[in-house]
Amino acid sequence: MRVLLVGAGGVGTAITRIAARRSFFDHMVVADHDLSRAEAAVAAVQDAESGTGSGTETTESAVSSGAATRFSAVRVDASDRAAVAELLRSGGCDVLLNATDPRFVMPLFEAALDAGSHYLDMAMSLSRPHPDRPHEECGVKLGDTQFERAGEWEKADRLALVGLGVEPGLSDVFARYAADELFDEIEEIGVRDGANLTVDGYDFAPSFSIWTTIEECLNPPVVWEKERGWFTTPPFSEPEVFDFPEGIGPVECVNVEHEEVLLIPRWVDARRVTFKYGLGDEFIETLKTLHKLGLDRTEPVTVAGGARVSPRDVVAACLPDPATLGDRMRGKTCAGTWVKGTKDGAPREVYLYHVVDNQWSMREYGSQAVVWQTAINPVVALELLATGVWSGNGVLGAEAFAPRPFLDLLTEYGSPWGLREQ
């Protein structure tokens, strides 16, 4: 397998470090609009080669000694569909792995189809709120634009595996696993994300892309109910306190727009699907302030001197790069899926989860916990595709595939998951 990785930020760099320990691919081309970032990600492979601990024992010795030759760096503009397609063709790449923010989903998705390559992303095409009833009805939903193209992917016998990071991604694998092995009937599936991470020296320093965070937190959250279908609520609605495992403890979580709610009901039978994120009052108030000031807008505005800039891009430029915060971060992050239903006629409630300690991920991989937790899942998925354990065509989410091989391989990578009876 030859892979084109587009995006060499925190997640992209973590992907190179994780993939360097595995033998399933022949070559990975790392591409970014900033060539120096792509080159730095490739150089970071040297750090991954010298890593110790879980995951290295499954890697062939030849992989460690020659990993650097399996990576190369190039420059590409992710918005240039034709240039990306040509890069896929010239590099003989079987699959495009998209590690950019959601603005670039569609040009990369379309470039892969143009080039006859498979495609994998961690976030789906952007939504647009309903023009008249944004907090009651859906407009264009996350992923709608991609699913509209499913027939073309099927006709081309190519696979677009969408939404396969940690959330969405691993959370969706958990949902399918619960449906297959833990429940006879499911009343509700609720993805619940929380952390106790702190960042030394900053009053406000998101641990993930602020561009993406603003998008998902300020858009109307989507809820799915079997009798009603998809509908929306106001941002930060339905607060609840959820007790997260492994010392994180109780965190207040609120409704946030997220792909799982758009993906899970397509393949898993449940009466209700939700996504709630543990943001904290201060974080929510900061986001609300950005919205009040119009600083969440993506449309360019004219500033003194005549330059045209996007307010959201300015906010992102003023904040620290999440990829650089690892040395200042403390604590753990938890992604998981809470499921309520019945098994053998008796009520059952479980939380399937994956916790990453920032101290561990920094020591083992040199990547902070949130980006590392996102990055490991597409690498696992690529290995399943490369070995033929997962296969298919069209536009599919993780729910369309057998979950047990994914969870077993995640554990083999040295990052086990957990299950807690509620």
Short mmCIF file of C-alpha atoms in Angstrom, two decimals:
data_model
loop_
_atom_site.label_atom_id
_atom_site.label_comp_id
_atom_site.label_asym_id
_atom_site.label_seq_id
_atom_site.Cartn_x
_atom_site.Cartn_y
_atom_site.Cartn_z
CA MET A 1 0.00 0.00 0.00
CA ARG A 2 1.17 3.50 -0.91
CA VAL A 3 -0.41 6.34 1.07
CA LEU A 4 -0.74 10.05 0.40
CA LEU A 5 -1.12 11.82 3.75
CA VAL A 6 -2.39 15.38 3.26
CA GLY A 7 -1.87 17.59 6.30
CA ALA A 8 1.27 17.67 8.45
CA GLY A 9 -0.04 19.41 11.55
CA GLY A 10 -0.31 17.78 14.95
CA VAL A 11 -2.48 14.87 13.82
CA GLY A 12 -0.55 14.33 10.59
CA THR A 13 2.77 14.26 12.42
CA ALA A 14 1.39 11.81 14.98
CA ILE A 15 0.20 9.60 12.11
CA THR A 16 3.76 9.37 10.74
CA ARG A 17 5.12 8.45 14.16
CA ILE A 18 2.51 5.72 14.69
CA ALA A 19 2.72 4.35 11.14
CA ALA A 20 6.53 4.18 11.24
CA ARG A 21 6.25 1.30 13.71
CA ARG A 22 4.07 -0.78 11.39
CA SER A 23 4.93 -2.81 8.28
CA PHE A 24 1.63 -2.82 6.37
CA PHE A 25 2.48 0.00 3.91
CA ASP A 26 5.29 0.47 1.41
CA HIS A 27 5.51 4.26 1.28
CA MET A 28 3.80 7.33 2.72
CA VAL A 29 4.00 10.68 0.94
CA VAL A 30 3.48 13.48 3.48
CA ALA A 31 2.04 16.60 1.85
CA ASP A 32 1.25 20.04 3.24
CA HIS A 33 0.84 23.60 1.92
CA ASP A 34 3.91 24.41 4.03
CA LEU A 35 6.73 22.17 2.82
CA SER A 36 8.71 22.73 6.02
CA ARG A 37 5.86 21.18 8.05
CA ALA A 38 5.81 18.11 5.80
CA GLU A 39 9.57 17.81 6.06
CA ALA A 40 9.40 18.14 9.85
CA ALA A 41 6.79 15.37 10.03
CA VAL A 42 9.03 13.09 8.01
CA ALA A 43 12.02 13.99 10.18
CA ALA A 44 9.93 13.12 13.24
CA VAL A 45 9.83 9.53 12.02
CA GLN A 46 13.33 9.24 13.43
CA ASP A 47 11.86 9.85 16.89
CA ALA A 48 9.23 7.17 16.32
CA GLU A 49 11.91 4.70 15.24
CA SER A 50 13.74 5.13 18.52
CA GLY A 51 10.53 4.82 20.57
CA THR A 52 10.17 2.00 23.04
CA GLY A 53 7.23 0.33 24.67
CA SER A 54 3.90 -0.94 23.38
CA GLY A 55 3.59 -1.35 19.66
CA THR A 56 7.27 -1.77 18.81
CA GLU A 57 7.35 -5.47 19.56
CA THR A 58 4.95 -6.19 16.67
CA THR A 59 7.07 -4.32 14.15
CA GLU A 60 9.48 -6.18 11.88
CA SER A 61 13.10 -5.22 12.45
CA ALA A 62 13.38 -4.11 8.84
CA VAL A 63 10.69 -1.54 9.45
CA SER A 64 12.66 0.17 12.21
CA SER A 65 15.93 0.15 10.33
CA GLY A 66 14.46 1.46 7.07
CA ALA A 67 11.42 3.47 8.13
CA ALA A 68 12.82 6.78 6.99
CA THR A 69 13.04 5.53 3.40
CA ARG A 70 9.29 4.81 3.49
CA PHE A 71 8.40 8.51 3.94
CA SER A 72 8.83 11.52 1.69
CA ALA A 73 7.70 15.15 1.90
CA VAL A 74 6.10 17.32 -0.78
CA ARG A 75 4.19 20.57 -1.02
CA VAL A 76 0.55 20.63 -2.12
CA ASP A 77 -2.40 22.98 -1.77
CA ALA A 78 -5.22 20.87 -0.30
CA SER A 79 -7.81 23.08 -1.99
CA ASP A 80 -6.35 22.34 -5.45
CA ARG A 81 -8.28 19.26 -6.53
CA ALA A 82 -6.36 18.80 -9.79
CA ALA A 83 -2.94 19.11 -8.12
CA VAL A 84 -3.85 16.56 -5.45
CA ALA A 85 -5.19 14.13 -8.04
CA GLU A 86 -1.97 14.46 -10.04
CA LEU A 87 0.09 13.85 -6.89
CA LEU A 88 -1.89 10.66 -6.23
CA ARG A 89 -1.28 9.46 -9.77
CA SER A 90 2.40 10.37 -9.95
CA GLY A 91 3.07 8.80 -6.58
CA GLY A 92 1.15 5.64 -7.42
CA CYS A 93 -0.83 6.08 -4.21
CA ASP A 94 -3.58 3.62 -3.37
CA VAL A 95 -5.24 5.79 -0.75
CA LEU A 96 -5.47 9.43 0.32
CA LEU A 97 -5.51 10.00 4.08
CA ASN A 98 -6.95 13.43 4.86
CA ALA A 99 -5.48 15.01 8.01
CA THR A 100 -6.59 18.58 7.23
CA ASP A 101 -9.46 20.55 8.75
CA PRO A 102 -12.98 20.05 7.34
CA ARG A 103 -12.74 22.95 4.87
CA PHE A 104 -10.67 20.73 2.61
CA VAL A 105 -12.75 17.56 2.79
CA MET A 106 -14.51 18.00 -0.53
CA PRO A 107 -11.56 18.89 -2.80
CA LEU A 108 -9.54 16.00 -1.32
CA PHE A 109 -12.49 13.59 -1.46
CA GLU A 110 -13.09 14.50 -5.11
CA ALA A 111 -9.38 14.38 -5.98
CA ALA A 112 -9.15 10.81 -4.71
CA LEU A 113 -12.12 9.78 -6.84
CA ASP A 114 -10.63 11.56 -9.87
CA ALA A 115 -7.37 9.66 -9.42
CA GLY A 116 -9.00 6.28 -8.81
CA SER A 117 -7.68 6.08 -5.25
CA HIS A 118 -9.37 5.11 -2.02
CA TYR A 119 -9.98 7.84 0.57
CA LEU A 120 -10.07 8.13 4.35
CA ASP A 121 -10.86 11.15 6.53
CA MET A 122 -11.42 12.00 10.19
CA ALA A 123 -14.08 14.69 9.73
CA MET A 124 -16.81 14.99 7.13
CA SER A 125 -18.07 17.63 4.71
CA LEU A 126 -19.40 20.75 6.40
CA SER A 127 -22.98 21.45 7.37
CA ARG A 128 -25.12 24.52 6.75
CA PRO A 129 -27.84 25.47 9.25
CA HIS A 130 -31.47 25.60 8.23
CA PRO A 131 -32.12 29.16 6.95
CA ASP A 132 -35.30 29.70 8.97
CA ARG A 133 -35.36 27.19 11.85
CA PRO A 134 -31.69 26.47 12.67
CA HIS A 135 -32.42 25.20 16.19
CA GLU A 136 -35.27 22.90 15.20
CA GLU A 137 -34.59 21.56 11.71
CA CYS A 138 -31.49 20.39 9.87
CA GLY A 139 -30.27 22.24 6.81
CA VAL A 140 -27.36 20.54 5.05
CA LYS A 141 -26.05 17.94 7.48
CA LEU A 142 -22.46 16.92 8.11
CA GLY A 143 -21.45 14.45 5.43
CA ASP A 144 -24.48 15.05 3.18
CA THR A 145 -22.31 16.26 0.29
CA GLN A 146 -20.14 13.16 0.52
CA PHE A 147 -23.03 10.71 0.76
CA GLU A 148 -24.59 12.32 -2.34
CA ARG A 149 -21.56 11.04 -4.26
CA ALA A 150 -21.78 7.46 -2.92
CA GLY A 151 -23.05 6.05 -6.22
CA GLU A 152 -20.00 7.36 -8.08
CA TRP A 153 -17.67 5.70 -5.58
CA GLU A 154 -19.57 2.43 -5.88
CA LYS A 155 -19.44 2.59 -9.68
CA ALA A 156 -15.67 3.21 -9.52
CA ASP A 157 -15.30 0.30 -7.05
CA ARG A 158 -13.45 2.61 -4.68
CA LEU A 159 -13.94 3.16 -0.96
CA ALA A 160 -14.34 6.47 0.84
CA LEU A 161 -14.07 5.55 4.53
CA VAL A 162 -15.37 8.67 6.24
CA GLY A 163 -15.20 9.95 9.81
CA LEU A 164 -12.51 7.63 11.11
CA GLY A 165 -10.56 9.50 13.74
CA VAL A 166 -11.38 8.99 17.39
CA GLU A 167 -14.68 10.94 17.43
CA PRO A 168 -16.03 10.19 14.92
CA GLY A 169 -14.29 6.90 14.29
CA LEU A 170 -13.46 4.79 17.32
CA SER A 171 -16.71 5.97 18.93
CA ASP A 172 -18.58 4.54 15.92
CA VAL A 173 -16.68 1.25 16.16
CA PHE A 174 -17.80 1.07 19.80
CA ALA A 175 -21.42 1.62 18.73
CA ARG A 176 -21.30 -1.22 16.20
CA TYR A 177 -19.54 -3.48 18.72
CA ALA A 178 -22.25 -2.81 21.31
CA ALA A 179 -24.97 -3.62 18.78
CA ASP A 180 -23.24 -6.81 17.61
CA GLU A 181 -22.07 -8.28 20.90
CA LEU A 182 -23.49 -6.54 23.96
CA PHE A 183 -27.18 -5.75 23.35
CA ASP A 184 -30.31 -7.27 21.86
CA GLU A 185 -32.11 -3.92 21.71
CA ILE A 186 -30.63 -0.42 22.08
CA GLU A 187 -32.57 2.48 23.53
CA GLU A 188 -29.86 5.15 23.25
CA ILE A 189 -26.31 5.55 22.00
CA GLY A 190 -24.59 8.63 23.37
CA VAL A 191 -21.02 9.55 22.55
CA ARG A 192 -19.50 11.25 25.61
CA ASP A 193 -16.12 13.02 25.50
CA GLY A 194 -14.37 14.48 28.53
CA ALA A 195 -10.93 15.26 29.90
CA ASN A 196 -9.07 16.73 32.85
CA LEU A 197 -6.31 18.24 30.70
CA THR A 198 -4.67 21.51 31.72
CA VAL A 199 -2.15 23.63 29.81
CA ASP A 200 0.49 25.41 31.88
CA GLY A 201 0.97 29.10 31.11
CA TYR A 202 -2.21 29.73 29.10
CA ASP A 203 -5.62 31.03 30.15
CA PHE A 204 -7.18 29.69 26.93
CA ALA A 205 -5.40 27.09 24.80
CA PRO A 206 -7.58 24.52 22.99
CA SER A 207 -5.95 21.11 22.66
CA PHE A 208 -7.36 20.66 19.15
CA SER A 209 -7.82 22.86 16.07
CA ILE A 210 -9.73 25.99 17.12
CA TRP A 211 -11.10 26.26 13.56
CA THR A 212 -12.75 22.84 13.92
CA THR A 213 -13.74 23.45 17.55
CA ILE A 214 -15.60 26.65 16.66
CA GLU A 215 -17.33 24.90 13.76
CA GLU A 216 -18.67 21.98 15.79
CA CYS A 217 -19.46 23.88 18.98
CA LEU A 218 -21.30 26.90 17.56
CA ASN A 219 -23.30 25.10 14.87
CA PRO A 220 -26.70 23.73 15.93
CA PRO A 221 -26.20 20.27 17.48
CA VAL A 222 -27.99 17.39 15.78
CA VAL A 223 -29.97 14.69 17.61
CA TRP A 224 -31.46 11.55 16.04
CA GLU A 225 -34.61 9.79 17.20
CA LYS A 226 -36.16 6.80 15.48
CA GLU A 227 -39.64 8.30 15.39
CA ARG A 228 -38.50 11.78 14.39
CA GLY A 229 -35.31 11.39 12.38
CA TRP A 230 -32.59 14.07 12.57
CA PHE A 231 -33.37 17.41 14.22
CA THR A 232 -31.42 20.23 15.85
CA THR A 233 -31.26 22.01 19.21
CA PRO A 234 -29.56 25.24 20.38
CA PRO A 235 -25.78 25.04 20.96
CA PHE A 236 -24.69 23.73 24.39
CA SER A 237 -28.17 22.31 25.13
CA GLU A 238 -29.21 19.49 27.49
CA PRO A 239 -26.31 19.71 29.99
CA GLU A 240 -25.58 16.58 32.01
CA VAL A 241 -22.80 15.49 34.34
CA PHE A 242 -21.02 12.34 33.15
CA ASP A 243 -18.53 10.45 35.30
CA PHE A 244 -15.48 9.63 33.18
CA PRO A 245 -13.16 6.70 34.06
CA GLU A 246 -9.50 6.39 35.07
CA GLY A 247 -9.45 9.33 37.45
CA ILE A 248 -10.95 11.98 35.16
CA GLY A 249 -14.20 12.05 37.15
CA PRO A 250 -17.44 14.03 36.70
CA VAL A 251 -17.54 16.53 33.82
CA GLU A 252 -20.54 18.53 32.59
CA CYS A 253 -21.26 17.66 28.97
CA VAL A 254 -23.48 19.47 26.46
CA ASN A 255 -24.88 18.79 22.99
CA VAL A 256 -22.44 19.56 20.17
CA GLU A 257 -22.72 19.00 16.42
CA HIS A 258 -20.77 15.87 15.54
CA GLU A 259 -20.60 13.27 12.81
CA GLU A 260 -21.50 10.25 14.94
CA VAL A 261 -25.12 11.36 15.13
CA LEU A 262 -25.20 11.44 11.31
CA LEU A 263 -23.34 8.13 10.89
CA ILE A 264 -24.48 5.70 13.57
CA PRO A 265 -28.20 5.58 12.65
CA ARG A 266 -27.33 4.60 9.06
CA TRP A 267 -25.99 1.21 10.20
CA VAL A 268 -26.92 0.67 13.86
CA ASP A 269 -30.48 0.19 15.14
CA ALA A 270 -31.11 2.49 18.12
CA ARG A 271 -34.02 4.63 19.28
CA ARG A 272 -31.90 7.73 19.98
CA VAL A 273 -28.34 8.93 19.19
CA THR A 274 -26.60 11.95 20.75
CA PHE A 275 -23.15 13.50 21.09
CA LYS A 276 -22.13 15.47 24.18
CA TYR A 277 -18.80 17.14 24.86
CA GLY A 278 -17.29 18.15 28.19
CA LEU A 279 -16.30 21.75 27.47
CA GLY A 280 -16.53 23.58 30.81
CA ASP A 281 -18.22 26.91 31.55
CA GLU A 282 -15.17 29.06 30.76
CA PHE A 283 -14.63 27.42 27.39
CA ILE A 284 -18.30 27.79 26.47
CA GLU A 285 -18.35 31.47 27.47
CA THR A 286 -15.24 32.14 25.37
CA LEU A 287 -16.87 30.54 22.34
CA LYS A 288 -20.06 32.52 22.90
CA THR A 289 -18.01 35.73 23.07
CA LEU A 290 -16.25 34.91 19.81
CA HIS A 291 -19.67 34.40 18.24
CA LYS A 292 -21.05 37.69 19.61
CA LEU A 293 -18.07 39.55 18.17
CA GLY A 294 -18.34 37.81 14.80
CA LEU A 295 -14.93 36.26 15.24
CA ASP A 296 -16.26 32.81 14.41
CA ARG A 297 -17.05 33.89 10.84
CA THR A 298 -15.22 32.27 7.95
CA GLU A 299 -16.10 34.87 5.30
CA PRO A 300 -13.23 37.36 4.78
CA VAL A 301 -13.58 40.93 6.04
CA THR A 302 -11.60 43.96 4.94
CA VAL A 303 -9.18 45.38 7.51
CA ALA A 304 -7.09 48.55 7.57
CA GLY A 305 -4.82 48.62 4.56
CA GLY A 306 -7.31 46.75 2.42
CA ALA A 307 -6.30 43.18 3.27
CA ARG A 308 -9.05 40.56 3.29
CA VAL A 309 -8.90 38.10 6.19
CA SER A 310 -11.19 35.51 7.76
CA PRO A 311 -11.96 36.36 11.42
CA ARG A 312 -11.79 32.69 12.37
CA ASP A 313 -8.36 32.36 10.77
CA VAL A 314 -7.22 35.38 12.82
CA VAL A 315 -8.40 33.69 16.03
CA ALA A 316 -6.53 30.54 15.05
CA ALA A 317 -3.37 32.53 14.31
CA CYS A 318 -3.53 34.24 17.72
CA LEU A 319 -3.75 30.98 19.67
CA PRO A 320 -0.93 28.49 20.23
CA ASP A 321 -0.63 25.59 17.81
CA PRO A 322 -2.18 22.59 19.64
CA ALA A 323 0.63 20.38 18.34
CA THR A 324 3.15 22.40 20.36
CA LEU A 325 1.36 22.20 23.71
CA GLY A 326 2.33 18.66 24.71
CA ASP A 327 5.13 19.65 27.08
CA ARG A 328 2.78 22.03 28.91
CA MET A 329 -0.21 19.67 29.09
CA ARG A 330 -1.16 17.57 32.10
CA GLY A 331 -3.88 14.98 32.51
CA LYS A 332 -5.92 12.54 30.44
CA THR A 333 -8.47 12.65 27.65
CA CYS A 334 -11.32 10.16 27.25
CA ALA A 335 -13.41 9.35 24.19
CA GLY A 336 -16.22 6.87 24.52
CA THR A 337 -19.68 5.63 23.72
CA TRP A 338 -22.41 5.17 26.33
CA VAL A 339 -25.07 2.62 25.37
CA LYS A 340 -28.36 1.83 27.11
CA GLY A 341 -30.67 -1.05 26.20
CA THR A 342 -31.49 -4.67 27.01
CA LYS A 343 -29.65 -7.99 26.84
CA ASP A 344 -31.42 -11.32 27.39
CA GLY A 345 -34.49 -9.44 28.58
CA ALA A 346 -32.64 -7.50 31.29
CA PRO A 347 -31.72 -3.79 31.29
CA ARG A 348 -28.08 -3.04 30.55
CA GLU A 349 -26.00 0.11 30.38
CA VAL A 350 -22.31 0.30 29.43
CA TYR A 351 -19.63 2.83 28.60
CA LEU A 352 -16.99 1.74 26.06
CA TYR A 353 -14.02 4.07 26.23
CA HIS A 354 -10.45 4.89 25.28
CA VAL A 355 -8.25 6.97 27.58
CA VAL A 356 -4.88 8.49 26.72
CA ASP A 357 -2.57 10.01 29.34
CA ASN A 358 -0.66 12.97 27.93
CA GLN A 359 2.49 12.06 29.85
CA TRP A 360 2.45 8.61 28.22
CA SER A 361 1.81 9.81 24.66
CA MET A 362 4.52 12.47 24.95
CA ARG A 363 7.02 9.98 26.32
CA GLU A 364 6.23 7.23 23.82
CA TYR A 365 5.54 9.24 20.66
CA GLY A 366 6.32 12.90 21.30
CA SER A 367 2.69 13.83 20.52
CA GLN A 368 0.16 15.36 22.88
CA ALA A 369 -2.74 13.15 23.94
CA VAL A 370 -5.61 14.64 21.93
CA VAL A 371 -3.88 14.63 18.54
CA TRP A 372 -2.30 11.22 19.21
CA GLN A 373 -5.66 9.70 20.15
CA THR A 374 -7.12 11.05 16.92
CA ALA A 375 -4.20 9.83 14.81
CA ILE A 376 -3.99 6.21 15.89
CA ASN A 377 -7.41 5.25 14.56
CA PRO A 378 -6.94 6.03 10.84
CA VAL A 379 -3.64 4.15 10.95
CA VAL A 380 -5.41 1.10 12.40
CA ALA A 381 -8.08 1.41 9.69
CA LEU A 382 -5.44 1.66 6.95
CA GLU A 383 -3.82 -1.55 8.21
CA LEU A 384 -7.18 -3.36 8.14
CA LEU A 385 -7.71 -2.18 4.56
CA ALA A 386 -4.17 -3.07 3.49
CA THR A 387 -4.50 -6.61 4.85
CA GLY A 388 -7.99 -7.11 3.40
CA VAL A 389 -9.67 -7.55 6.79
CA TRP A 390 -11.88 -4.58 5.93
CA SER A 391 -13.04 -4.06 2.35
CA GLY A 392 -15.87 -2.37 0.50
CA ASN A 393 -16.82 0.37 -1.90
CA GLY A 394 -18.92 3.50 -1.82
CA VAL A 395 -19.05 6.04 0.99
CA LEU A 396 -19.02 4.16 4.30
CA GLY A 397 -18.52 4.86 7.99
CA ALA A 398 -16.81 2.61 10.52
CA GLU A 399 -20.23 1.18 11.47
CA ALA A 400 -20.34 -0.66 8.12
CA PHE A 401 -17.44 -2.94 9.14
CA ALA A 402 -16.83 -5.69 11.69
CA PRO A 403 -15.70 -3.95 14.90
CA ARG A 404 -13.77 -6.73 16.65
CA PRO A 405 -10.74 -6.72 14.27
CA PHE A 406 -10.39 -2.96 14.78
CA LEU A 407 -10.53 -3.19 18.58
CA ASP A 408 -8.12 -6.13 18.66
CA LEU A 409 -5.62 -4.29 16.46
CA LEU A 410 -5.95 -1.11 18.53
CA THR A 411 -4.91 -3.17 21.57
CA GLU A 412 -2.04 -4.70 19.58
CA TYR A 413 -0.83 -1.17 18.86
CA GLY A 414 -0.39 -0.79 22.63
CA SER A 415 -3.45 1.36 23.25
CA PRO A 416 -6.16 -0.78 24.87
CA TRP A 417 -9.80 0.22 25.26
CA GLY A 418 -12.12 -0.33 28.20
CA LEU A 419 -15.69 -1.29 29.04
CA ARG A 420 -17.48 -0.18 32.19
CA GLU A 421 -20.87 -1.48 33.27
CA GLN A 422 -22.93 1.51 34.38
#
